[in-house]
């Protein structure tokens, strides 16, 4: 069976052990996690865990079923029609051209978020594929550090 | 009403109708044990090892259908309980285990007897709780019982820090649970059920594949009724022995690695599997690419995650097997023609004639299969049979005439040696009117033999029949077949004196080498009504057959019995 990439959101109780339950499930059953993002859902006692995973159709189906089976899980969404965004922060030496970096960031839905004596920090928020392009393009400005944020997704 | 957390635990257990708790005290759970001392709503059985306490609660649950309860202390008490939890989890047994934990202020400091109980047990419990405040305690216990015994059952752990059992609070035991994130499905989808019924009507070679879910769901009568109406033949998994009844003409036998020829051939040739509370375990399917190649599959299961996990399913039905079977049966009344499957039943009958389940009996040495058949003749329906894990377990599953669900208690999923004896204690406590026989081996029995003391102290008369071949028999069998007879670490010729061992602990011991002695020992054991070891010298090299070699196709069975 063919491997596919899937973005899955699990709506779970916002309690201390819930992330361990989810990540433990993936580790224990040998499922793959490409990225995982978790944050509370405003005005509720719930959290949203957004997971990017890869696997064949049987594995993906098992992942959603096993996630659903956790007592702390309210709902699992296997995204199809979605808007997905990932954030990245990149640190450049201040010796690079600020305006060039700024122009690049603009192309990827970002900008300069901090400029100091020695460093420039840029950010971008876009689809994962485009974030990868952004990181590639940034190489010519000698990045010092790159921090990727993991996916968040919302169904259209 | 204000009371301590420890009292709340007792009051909650009483409110849940618990009459027996199996356990072992220690520092972090002492407050609860103090409260147990002062109450008389339930009895506490002091097993001599936490693993045994949990297995006993498990055996109690399997025999009665009620939630089993065990209690242990923190740290090593809890880690000893893990095997018991994992055993119950694999076989979906409803159980609540209460463990003590170091005080909240000490958690995370590597305190004395501290271990991360919820972390360790996450993957072998249906759910677990670390109680964070006394206000949550009654609700959590209520939820634990509900979760354990609803949907697909399973063990639930409640880990309670010591300061919470000492603290005082108001005890309001909730009448109902409200867990918005947990809503087990019970009703099957009507459209899917209709499609499945049509598939049954169109099939020529349907087969009922009956699993342990039927036992857990108390749906045995419905399954028998369904089979009777449709005249569709049935195979049982290891966990379902007793569902159809041994004298049921539609029962072909047990399926799987040590299933009988007709059952495995039926599975290989059927055109429609009707799976009832079974999960296509690897010990059932054999080589997957060769499994049931001609079959469409109706998969009825209360756990959606079981469906499509191993095999692709044509008619998935999530729901309680009772609900689904009732609906299917009512749609099949008047529409199904049992004659349609006559030719199929005849084929299977011929398979059974060709290679019936058999063994070569001997007058010189007791054959283990004979011993099991003999117990069946002597006790039949009057007994509950537990077992440990290995050859004796398979022979018991093959040769004992099981006639009702919950008569056969064994660790099928995890395959836990040392399960049988403590589970037998729990079963006997739960169903005292039955004779409880633990069929075990000389390897397994030593893994929880300390329970002799428990059985003697509480006068729980369990008959342990040790089929003693001086080997770790099942591993030895694999070594014979697949490792060129290199008997690495399986020779158990260095043995305790089992008779003396039983007697040293206040039980009775019998050494048996002939059929006559066997009959005398079993009859005496029944009469004496005390815990006993019946140490039976059996043929050393007897093999469990048929056997599907691991990874082989179900239809490729080793069949011949050659005495070695």
XYZ file of C-alpha atoms in Angstrom:
720
model
C 0.000 0.000 0.000
C 1.139 3.501 -0.826
C 2.419 5.861 1.862
C 0.559 9.118 2.224
C 1.104 12.229 4.303
C -1.808 13.163 6.543
C -2.599 16.001 8.869
C -4.708 14.836 11.795
C -6.209 16.997 14.523
C -7.201 15.465 17.830
C -9.466 17.463 20.100
C -8.651 16.259 23.600
C -9.265 17.116 27.231
C -6.768 19.728 28.377
C -5.252 17.641 31.190
C -1.708 16.945 32.243
C -1.272 13.442 30.889
C -2.987 13.832 27.550
C 0.044 14.627 25.420
C 1.817 11.598 26.870
C -1.190 9.453 26.000
C -1.089 10.621 22.400
C 2.670 10.509 21.871
C 2.878 7.211 23.769
C 0.259 5.755 21.446
C 2.353 6.699 18.414
C 5.554 5.361 19.953
C 3.992 2.166 21.278
C 2.303 1.214 18.029
C 5.155 2.291 15.799
C 3.376 5.173 14.068
C 5.423 7.998 12.703
C 5.164 11.641 13.846
C 6.572 14.256 11.476
C 5.408 17.158 13.561
C 3.142 17.698 16.513
C 1.667 20.946 17.751
C -0.443 21.348 20.849
C -2.260 24.305 22.383
C -5.402 24.912 24.414
C -8.615 25.729 22.572
C -9.805 29.159 23.754
C -12.790 29.314 26.133
C -12.909 25.557 26.721
C -11.301 22.803 28.760
C -10.020 21.251 25.552
C -6.755 21.207 23.638
C -6.043 20.713 19.977
C -3.206 18.441 18.972
C -2.242 18.730 15.307
C -0.145 15.844 14.040
C 1.520 15.353 10.686
C 2.082 11.682 10.004
C 2.915 9.306 7.188
C 1.686 5.804 6.529
C -0.343 3.592 4.269
C -4.122 3.771 4.339
C -4.456 0.994 6.917
C -2.011 2.729 9.270
C -3.706 6.101 8.864
C -7.071 4.509 9.606
C -5.626 2.802 12.681
C -4.123 6.083 13.878
C -7.468 7.868 13.776
C -9.257 4.923 15.388
C -6.685 4.466 18.125
C -6.699 8.211 18.831
C -10.476 8.127 19.045
C -10.255 5.214 21.450
C -8.317 7.213 24.029
C -10.742 8.098 26.784
C -9.493 11.713 26.754
C -10.216 12.248 23.059
C -13.364 14.126 22.060
C -12.921 14.137 18.318
C -10.412 13.253 15.623
C -10.287 15.077 12.289
C -8.404 13.563 9.389
C -7.902 16.695 7.292
C -8.668 16.679 3.593
C -9.834 20.175 2.610
C -7.753 22.340 4.897
C -5.675 25.410 5.300
C -2.396 24.442 6.915
C 0.318 26.750 8.146
C 3.683 26.241 9.677
C 5.853 28.888 11.251
C 9.609 29.248 11.102
C 12.034 31.626 12.813
C 15.455 32.241 11.276
C 18.361 34.121 12.835
C 20.786 35.927 10.483
C 23.987 37.842 11.210
C 23.406 41.612 11.176
C 26.040 41.879 8.475
C 23.506 40.559 5.921
C 21.329 42.964 3.938
C 18.235 43.706 5.959
C 16.187 44.788 2.951
C 16.999 41.628 0.972
C 15.921 39.422 3.870
C 12.803 41.492 4.319
C 11.887 41.070 0.650
C 12.389 37.323 0.898
C 10.206 37.131 4.010
C 7.443 39.018 2.256
C 7.329 36.358 -0.429
C 6.622 33.765 2.275
C 4.053 35.571 4.334
C 6.558 36.825 6.895
C 8.779 39.669 7.927
C 11.582 40.838 10.168
C 10.522 40.414 13.776
C 13.685 41.557 15.522
C 16.816 43.419 14.467
C 19.635 43.989 16.939
C 23.251 44.991 16.973
C 24.490 41.547 15.947
C 21.530 39.629 14.607
C 18.390 39.830 12.559
C 15.440 37.513 13.289
C 12.974 36.793 10.503
C 9.787 34.748 10.504
C 7.491 33.223 7.927
C 4.173 31.366 8.167
C 3.118 29.258 5.242
C 2.496 25.713 4.010
C 5.213 23.257 4.959
C 6.427 22.862 1.385
C 6.795 26.629 1.036
C 8.533 26.893 4.403
C 11.090 24.436 3.046
C 11.588 26.688 0.009
C 11.961 29.685 2.290
C 14.643 27.881 4.306
C 16.443 26.958 1.092
C 16.300 30.517 -0.184
C 17.544 31.864 3.150
C 20.779 29.889 2.857
C 22.447 32.613 0.805
C 22.166 34.994 3.813
C 24.156 32.632 6.104
C 21.466 31.760 8.657
C 22.782 31.111 12.169
C 19.790 29.181 13.516
C 16.503 27.864 12.157
C 13.499 26.969 14.334
C 10.462 25.302 12.728
C 7.180 25.311 14.554
C 5.113 22.335 13.414
C 1.816 22.417 11.592
C -1.502 23.920 12.526
C -4.436 23.192 10.282
C -8.074 24.155 10.004
C -10.703 22.450 7.875
C -12.104 24.612 5.045
C -20.681 13.669 55.074
C -17.007 14.331 55.835
C -14.583 11.444 55.774
C -10.996 10.625 54.871
C -9.940 9.813 51.344
C -9.207 6.291 52.537
C -12.773 5.910 53.801
C -14.023 7.309 50.525
C -12.231 4.527 48.683
C -13.985 1.925 50.828
C -17.376 3.624 50.569
C -17.030 3.898 46.803
C -16.148 0.219 46.469
C -19.150 -0.712 48.598
C -21.363 1.557 46.499
C -20.112 -0.272 43.401
C -21.242 -3.557 44.923
C -17.739 -4.886 45.433
C -17.685 -7.846 47.815
C -14.089 -9.052 47.401
C -10.858 -7.101 47.063
C -7.548 -8.822 46.360
C -4.459 -6.993 47.468
C -1.266 -6.436 49.350
C -0.559 -3.496 51.657
C 2.449 -1.187 51.900
C 3.450 2.303 52.949
C 1.647 4.446 50.432
C -1.657 2.527 50.597
C -1.690 2.073 54.406
C -4.360 4.683 55.029
C -6.744 2.723 52.838
C -5.846 -0.529 54.576
C -6.609 1.166 57.896
C -10.045 2.053 56.553
C -10.495 -1.505 55.269
C -9.799 -2.760 58.810
C -12.667 -0.651 60.138
C -15.311 -1.621 57.580
C -17.257 -4.782 56.883
C -18.775 -4.094 53.476
C -16.289 -6.258 51.579
C -13.689 -8.890 52.334
C -10.025 -8.443 51.593
C -7.951 -11.385 50.418
C -4.254 -11.058 51.128
C -2.504 -12.646 48.173
C 1.209 -13.208 48.661
C 2.372 -11.208 45.663
C 0.845 -8.212 43.899
C 0.905 -9.941 40.527
C -1.179 -12.742 42.012
C -3.599 -10.256 43.557
C -4.266 -8.693 40.175
C -4.604 -12.093 38.458
C -7.023 -13.140 41.207
C -9.149 -10.044 40.590
C -8.946 -10.876 36.894
C -10.047 -14.500 37.431
C -12.890 -13.238 39.599
C -13.983 -10.903 36.801
C -13.771 -13.596 34.121
C -15.760 -16.076 36.187
C -18.485 -13.684 37.342
C -18.644 -10.960 34.679
C -18.338 -8.355 37.434
C -15.512 -5.837 37.755
C -12.549 -7.348 39.611
C -10.792 -5.163 42.161
C -7.181 -5.275 43.320
C -5.239 -2.998 45.627
C -1.498 -2.480 45.778
C 1.026 -0.058 47.193
C 3.332 2.279 45.299
C 6.680 1.505 43.675
C 7.452 -2.228 43.639
C 3.897 -3.067 44.667
C 2.717 -1.326 41.575
C 5.376 -2.652 39.204
C 4.506 -6.176 40.353
C 0.927 -5.444 39.345
C 1.883 -4.505 35.800
C 1.885 -8.056 34.432
C -1.597 -8.466 35.835
C -2.778 -5.257 34.204
C -1.256 -6.159 30.846
C -2.824 -9.630 31.023
C -6.266 -8.168 31.662
C -5.787 -5.479 29.034
C -4.959 -7.945 26.265
C -8.057 -10.019 27.058
C -10.348 -7.007 27.688
C -11.156 -7.901 31.288
C -13.057 -5.348 33.409
C -10.939 -4.536 36.402
C -10.148 -1.623 38.700
C -6.732 -1.538 40.327
C -6.155 0.958 43.117
C -2.556 1.808 43.880
C -1.019 3.959 46.562
C 1.354 6.713 45.494
C 3.829 8.861 47.391
C 2.352 12.145 48.674
C 1.717 14.832 46.051
C 4.568 16.941 47.419
C 7.032 14.096 46.844
C 5.958 13.200 43.295
C 8.842 13.752 40.923
C 11.516 13.742 43.630
C 12.476 10.058 43.381
C 10.834 9.531 46.742
C 10.960 6.200 48.559
C 8.898 3.637 46.636
C 7.992 6.218 44.030
C 7.375 5.112 40.481
C 5.458 6.863 37.707
C 2.497 4.501 37.810
C 0.307 6.222 35.246
C 3.304 6.581 32.921
C 4.244 2.927 33.181
C 0.723 1.616 32.844
C -0.542 3.893 30.079
C -0.104 1.324 27.338
C -1.550 -1.601 29.288
C -4.658 -0.057 30.811
C -7.856 1.084 29.156
C -7.469 4.294 31.119
C -5.646 5.471 34.208
C -5.846 8.257 36.747
C -3.478 9.975 39.117
C -5.800 11.541 41.660
C -4.814 15.195 42.092
C -7.203 16.288 44.844
C -9.689 14.762 47.263
C -12.553 16.563 45.520
C -11.906 14.440 42.423
C -11.631 11.109 44.223
C -15.284 9.922 44.274
C -15.860 10.946 40.658
C -12.689 9.214 39.499
C -13.573 5.927 41.177
C -17.065 6.116 39.691
C -15.610 6.752 36.248
C -13.060 3.973 36.673
C -15.771 1.370 37.230
C -17.840 2.696 34.367
C -14.945 2.749 31.908
C -13.731 -0.696 32.988
C -17.048 -2.363 32.301
C -18.510 -0.500 29.317
C -17.747 -0.615 25.609
C -14.805 -2.917 25.114
C -13.992 -3.690 28.751
C -10.531 -3.348 30.236
C -8.515 -2.613 33.339
C -8.440 0.895 34.819
C -5.822 2.103 37.282
C -6.520 4.669 40.004
C -3.271 5.901 41.549
C -3.879 7.778 44.814
C -1.196 9.818 46.599
C -0.938 9.099 50.306
C -1.816 12.604 51.456
C -5.123 12.394 49.612
C -6.163 9.223 51.431
C -5.289 10.992 54.724
C -7.143 14.193 53.933
C -10.794 14.785 54.879
C -13.437 15.866 52.442
C -17.124 15.626 51.657
C -18.145 12.306 50.154
C -20.839 12.595 47.530
C -20.689 9.514 45.388
C -22.031 10.446 41.944
C -25.042 8.477 40.752
C -24.030 8.786 37.121
C -20.948 9.414 35.089
C -20.613 12.118 32.516
C -17.522 11.768 30.355
C -18.151 13.793 27.199
C -15.095 12.281 25.517
C -16.164 8.668 26.107
C -19.274 7.416 24.355
C -18.973 3.744 23.446
C -21.113 2.631 20.528
C -23.680 -0.015 21.346
C -26.137 -0.139 18.445
C -25.054 -1.541 15.118
C -25.741 0.391 11.927
C -29.004 -0.894 10.411
C -27.926 -0.479 6.788
C -24.717 -2.362 7.382
C -26.616 -5.092 9.183
C -29.022 -5.430 6.251
C -26.112 -5.751 3.835
C -24.490 -8.374 6.038
C -27.726 -10.354 6.175
C -27.945 -10.260 2.378
C -24.373 -11.513 2.159
C -25.251 -14.419 4.459
C -28.266 -15.287 2.306
C -26.107 -15.251 -0.821
C -23.153 -17.177 0.548
C -22.690 -20.895 0.085
C -19.978 -21.551 2.638
C -20.481 -19.177 5.559
C -18.607 -19.639 8.820
C -19.204 -18.231 12.269
C -15.902 -17.092 13.741
C -16.660 -16.750 17.449
C -14.321 -14.783 19.695
C -13.919 -13.803 23.318
C -16.091 -10.735 22.807
C -19.099 -13.048 22.853
C -18.115 -14.212 26.336
C -17.475 -10.663 27.542
C -20.771 -9.483 26.041
C -22.756 -12.396 27.524
C -24.064 -13.125 24.033
C -23.528 -16.858 24.024
C -27.215 -17.797 23.931
C -27.774 -15.483 20.975
C -24.878 -17.007 19.076
C -26.213 -20.508 19.675
C -29.668 -19.396 18.561
C -28.223 -17.778 15.436
C -26.296 -20.931 14.559
C -29.323 -23.121 15.183
C -31.549 -21.000 12.990
C -29.115 -20.734 10.096
C -27.290 -24.047 10.556
C -24.056 -22.202 9.829
C -21.050 -24.037 11.241
C -18.854 -22.315 13.818
C -15.268 -22.173 14.972
C -14.229 -20.763 18.339
C -11.083 -18.881 19.234
C -9.094 -19.829 22.327
C -10.969 -17.120 24.218
C -14.406 -18.317 23.126
C -14.256 -21.944 24.263
C -17.585 -22.864 25.788
C -19.706 -20.401 23.826
C -21.197 -22.967 21.443
C -21.071 -25.912 23.835
C -18.910 -28.989 23.240
C -21.823 -31.188 22.128
C -23.105 -28.644 19.610
C -23.152 -30.360 16.192
C -22.386 -27.041 14.490
C -19.161 -26.506 16.436
C -16.145 -27.564 14.410
C -13.657 -26.811 17.165
C -10.934 -24.326 17.920
C -9.320 -22.233 15.192
C -5.687 -21.226 14.893
C -2.167 -22.414 15.507
C -3.401 -25.424 17.484
C -6.870 -25.549 16.023
C -8.258 -28.809 14.690
C -8.060 -29.700 11.010
C -11.714 -29.122 10.156
C -11.744 -25.674 11.783
C -8.639 -24.445 10.027
C -9.777 -25.860 6.697
C -13.190 -24.278 7.167
C -11.509 -20.913 7.654
C -9.359 -21.501 4.592
C -12.286 -22.412 2.341
C -15.199 -20.350 3.618
C -16.708 -17.743 1.321
C -18.072 -15.615 4.171
C -16.597 -15.109 7.633
C -19.076 -13.868 10.205
C -16.737 -12.584 12.884
C -18.344 -12.106 16.292
C -16.186 -10.361 18.887
C -12.940 -11.739 17.480
C -9.916 -9.771 16.362
C -8.003 -11.830 13.763
C -5.065 -12.418 16.093
C -1.864 -13.680 14.458
C -2.259 -17.005 16.281
C -5.602 -17.344 14.495
C -4.783 -16.177 10.995
C -1.387 -17.742 10.329
C 0.204 -16.312 7.204
C -2.018 -13.363 6.343
C -1.658 -13.491 2.567
C -2.979 -17.072 2.632
C -5.695 -16.428 5.212
C -9.297 -17.056 4.144
C -8.492 -16.219 0.552
C -11.978 -16.927 -0.770
C -13.894 -15.135 1.936
C -15.770 -11.930 2.267
C -15.743 -10.744 5.864
C -18.488 -9.486 8.148
C -16.702 -8.068 11.176
C -18.851 -7.305 14.194
C -16.928 -5.663 17.015
C -17.594 -3.140 19.742
C -14.141 -1.632 19.211
C -13.888 0.188 15.866
C -10.087 -0.047 16.036
C -10.295 -3.836 15.729
C -12.020 -3.545 12.367
C -9.639 -3.275 9.438
C -6.613 -3.590 11.733
C -5.385 -6.924 10.381
C -7.629 -7.830 7.443
C -9.705 -5.838 5.008
C -13.368 -6.109 5.859
C -16.336 -6.097 3.474
C -19.069 -5.528 6.042
C -17.793 -3.613 9.066
C -20.313 -3.388 11.886
C -19.390 -1.498 15.034
C -21.664 -2.365 17.913
C -22.606 -4.584 20.803
C -22.741 -8.150 19.535
C -26.077 -8.627 21.347
C -27.757 -5.811 19.471
C -26.295 -6.784 16.098
C -27.084 -10.486 16.463
C -30.642 -9.827 17.574
C -31.244 -7.695 14.516
C -29.565 -10.157 12.173
C -31.454 -13.093 13.645
C -34.819 -11.411 13.312
C -34.089 -10.593 9.658
C -33.001 -14.151 8.951
C -36.073 -15.805 10.455
C -38.159 -16.947 7.509
C -35.607 -15.841 4.907
C -32.667 -18.139 5.556
C -32.754 -21.630 4.153
C -30.405 -23.829 6.200
C -30.362 -26.445 3.400
C -28.393 -23.976 1.331
C -25.336 -24.700 3.477
C -25.848 -28.483 3.589
C -23.130 -29.302 1.048
C -20.693 -27.102 2.971
C -21.475 -28.801 6.258
C -20.876 -32.162 4.595
C -17.474 -31.100 3.308
C -16.499 -30.000 6.797
C -17.794 -33.205 8.349
C -15.569 -35.140 5.956
C -12.590 -33.021 6.968
C -13.272 -33.841 10.573
C -13.489 -37.556 9.793
C -10.235 -37.334 7.870
C -8.260 -35.739 10.704
C -10.176 -35.658 13.953
C -8.544 -34.163 17.013
C -6.623 -37.121 18.416
C -3.672 -38.458 20.330
C -2.061 -41.849 20.834
C -3.020 -43.014 24.274
C -0.640 -45.172 26.267
C -0.901 -47.703 29.065
C 2.636 -47.139 30.221
C 2.634 -43.415 30.805
C -0.131 -40.878 31.276
C -0.718 -38.757 28.210
C -1.561 -35.160 29.114
C -4.519 -35.173 26.737
C -5.924 -38.198 28.526
C -5.632 -36.448 31.877
C -7.621 -33.484 30.592
C -10.291 -35.671 29.013
C -10.520 -37.609 32.252
C -11.084 -34.444 34.282
C -13.760 -33.587 31.744
C -15.446 -36.948 32.300
C -15.226 -36.641 36.057
C -16.268 -33.007 36.453
C -17.666 -31.824 33.106
C -20.034 -28.918 33.629
C -19.424 -28.819 37.373
C -15.961 -27.336 36.941
C -14.425 -24.036 36.043
C -11.093 -24.664 34.335
C -8.274 -22.170 34.546
C -4.904 -22.660 32.951
C -1.428 -21.293 32.777
C 0.415 -20.932 29.502
C 2.004 -23.542 27.304
C 1.248 -27.040 26.106
C -1.175 -27.833 28.936
C -3.149 -24.703 28.029
C -3.564 -25.799 24.419
C -4.448 -29.361 25.384
C -7.024 -28.061 27.848
C -8.526 -25.840 25.161
C -8.579 -28.769 22.734
C -9.732 -31.629 24.925
C -11.861 -30.315 27.775
C -15.587 -30.458 27.000
C -16.495 -26.824 27.668
C -20.224 -26.292 27.808
C -20.750 -22.701 28.777
C -19.007 -19.361 28.582
C -16.899 -18.326 31.583
C -16.122 -21.984 32.224
C -12.677 -21.603 30.615
C -10.315 -18.979 32.009
C -6.886 -18.431 30.503
C -4.457 -15.726 29.506
C -4.928 -15.799 25.756
C -3.585 -12.482 24.528
C -0.573 -11.889 26.724
C 0.127 -15.548 27.444
C 1.107 -15.023 31.069
C 2.690 -17.957 32.850
C 1.697 -17.879 36.510
C -1.807 -16.669 35.697
C -3.713 -19.880 36.348
C -3.408 -20.447 40.085
C -4.255 -16.931 41.302
C -6.976 -16.638 38.636
C -8.411 -19.901 39.979
C -8.521 -18.389 43.479
C -10.451 -15.417 42.129
C -12.804 -17.650 40.155
C -13.495 -19.842 43.165
C -14.197 -16.814 45.359
C -16.554 -15.473 42.709
C -18.345 -18.751 41.964
C -17.921 -20.860 45.113
C -20.426 -23.533 44.074
C -18.204 -24.737 41.215
C -15.150 -26.941 41.490
C -12.200 -24.950 40.196
C -9.359 -26.816 38.532
C -6.194 -25.111 37.400
C -4.607 -27.129 34.625
C -0.967 -26.160 34.726
C 2.561 -27.249 33.929
C 5.676 -27.794 35.967
C 7.054 -24.534 34.568
C 4.055 -22.265 35.046
C 2.999 -23.369 38.522
C 6.274 -22.198 40.035
C 5.621 -18.667 38.822
C 2.963 -18.027 41.462
C 3.283 -20.962 43.820
C 3.271 -18.661 46.850
C -0.507 -18.593 46.398
C -0.637 -21.949 48.162
C -0.474 -19.916 51.360
C -3.300 -17.627 50.278
C -5.462 -20.582 49.302
C -4.761 -22.390 52.558
C -5.322 -19.341 54.772
C -8.661 -18.424 53.209
C -9.631 -22.029 52.540
C -10.025 -21.579 48.799
C -9.990 -25.162 47.567
C -8.436 -25.011 44.121
C -7.211 -28.200 42.478
C -3.951 -27.629 40.620
C -3.319 -30.417 38.145
C 0.351 -30.169 37.191
C 0.947 -31.927 33.882
C 4.582 -32.548 34.670
C 6.833 -33.399 31.737
C 10.029 -32.040 33.281
C 10.149 -29.547 30.447
C 9.123 -26.067 29.548
C 7.009 -28.040 27.146
C 5.854 -25.613 24.495
C 9.272 -24.074 24.040
C 10.726 -27.583 24.000
C 8.221 -28.502 21.256
C 9.401 -25.565 19.107
C 12.996 -26.582 19.760
C 12.159 -30.105 18.610
C 10.475 -28.907 15.429
C 12.400 -25.793 14.492
C 15.691 -25.700 16.428
C 17.078 -29.145 15.655
C 16.376 -30.426 19.175
C 18.715 -28.039 20.919
C 16.904 -27.910 24.246
C 18.262 -24.613 25.414
C 17.099 -23.775 28.957
C 13.935 -25.855 28.740
C 14.902 -28.974 30.698
C 13.185 -28.713 34.081
C 14.332 -32.072 35.448
C 15.639 -30.337 38.539
C 12.359 -30.120 40.365
C 10.880 -29.352 43.725
C 8.996 -32.042 45.572
C 5.573 -30.755 44.571
C 3.716 -32.966 47.038
C 5.843 -31.771 49.936
C 5.628 -28.199 48.716
C 1.844 -28.243 48.829
C 1.870 -29.861 52.248
C 4.423 -27.385 53.595
C 1.958 -24.616 52.815
C -1.069 -26.240 54.383
C -2.419 -27.914 51.256
C -2.488 -31.488 49.999
C -0.082 -33.051 47.539
C -0.511 -36.070 45.298
C 2.098 -37.775 43.160
C 0.474 -39.530 40.245
C 2.044 -41.824 37.658
C -0.787 -44.145 36.588
C -4.350 -43.649 35.414
C -5.630 -45.361 38.510
C -3.663 -43.036 40.757
C -4.921 -40.114 38.737
C -8.562 -41.019 39.314
C -7.923 -41.619 42.995
C -6.114 -38.330 43.423
C -8.759 -36.246 41.654
C -11.592 -37.954 43.550
C -9.804 -37.422 46.841
C -8.998 -33.811 45.982
C -12.682 -33.130 45.304
C -13.641 -34.784 48.573
C -10.953 -33.105 50.714
C -12.018 -29.652 49.574
C -8.609 -28.118 50.216
C -6.059 -26.515 47.989
C -3.919 -29.172 46.387
C -1.225 -30.015 43.894
C -1.855 -33.103 41.803
C 1.572 -33.732 40.347
C 1.038 -35.891 37.269
C 4.038 -37.474 35.566
C 3.178 -37.301 31.880
C 4.928 -38.297 28.683
C 7.964 -36.049 28.324
C 7.929 -35.510 24.581
C 4.249 -35.280 23.758
C 3.547 -32.492 21.241
C 0.524 -30.274 20.783
C -0.961 -31.069 17.397
C -2.197 -30.027 14.953
C 0.253 -27.195 14.686
C 0.507 -24.392 12.171
C 4.181 -23.369 12.224
C 4.565 -19.662 13.010
C 4.252 -17.652 9.815
C 2.789 -20.588 7.900
C -0.568 -20.792 6.157
C -3.476 -21.969 8.290
C -4.150 -24.930 5.981
C -0.578 -26.228 6.306
C -0.790 -28.087 9.592
C 1.563 -30.574 11.154
C -0.838 -33.389 11.931
C 0.907 -36.653 12.714
C 1.417 -37.917 16.219
C 4.676 -39.831 16.306
C 5.726 -40.967 19.754
C 9.282 -39.998 20.507
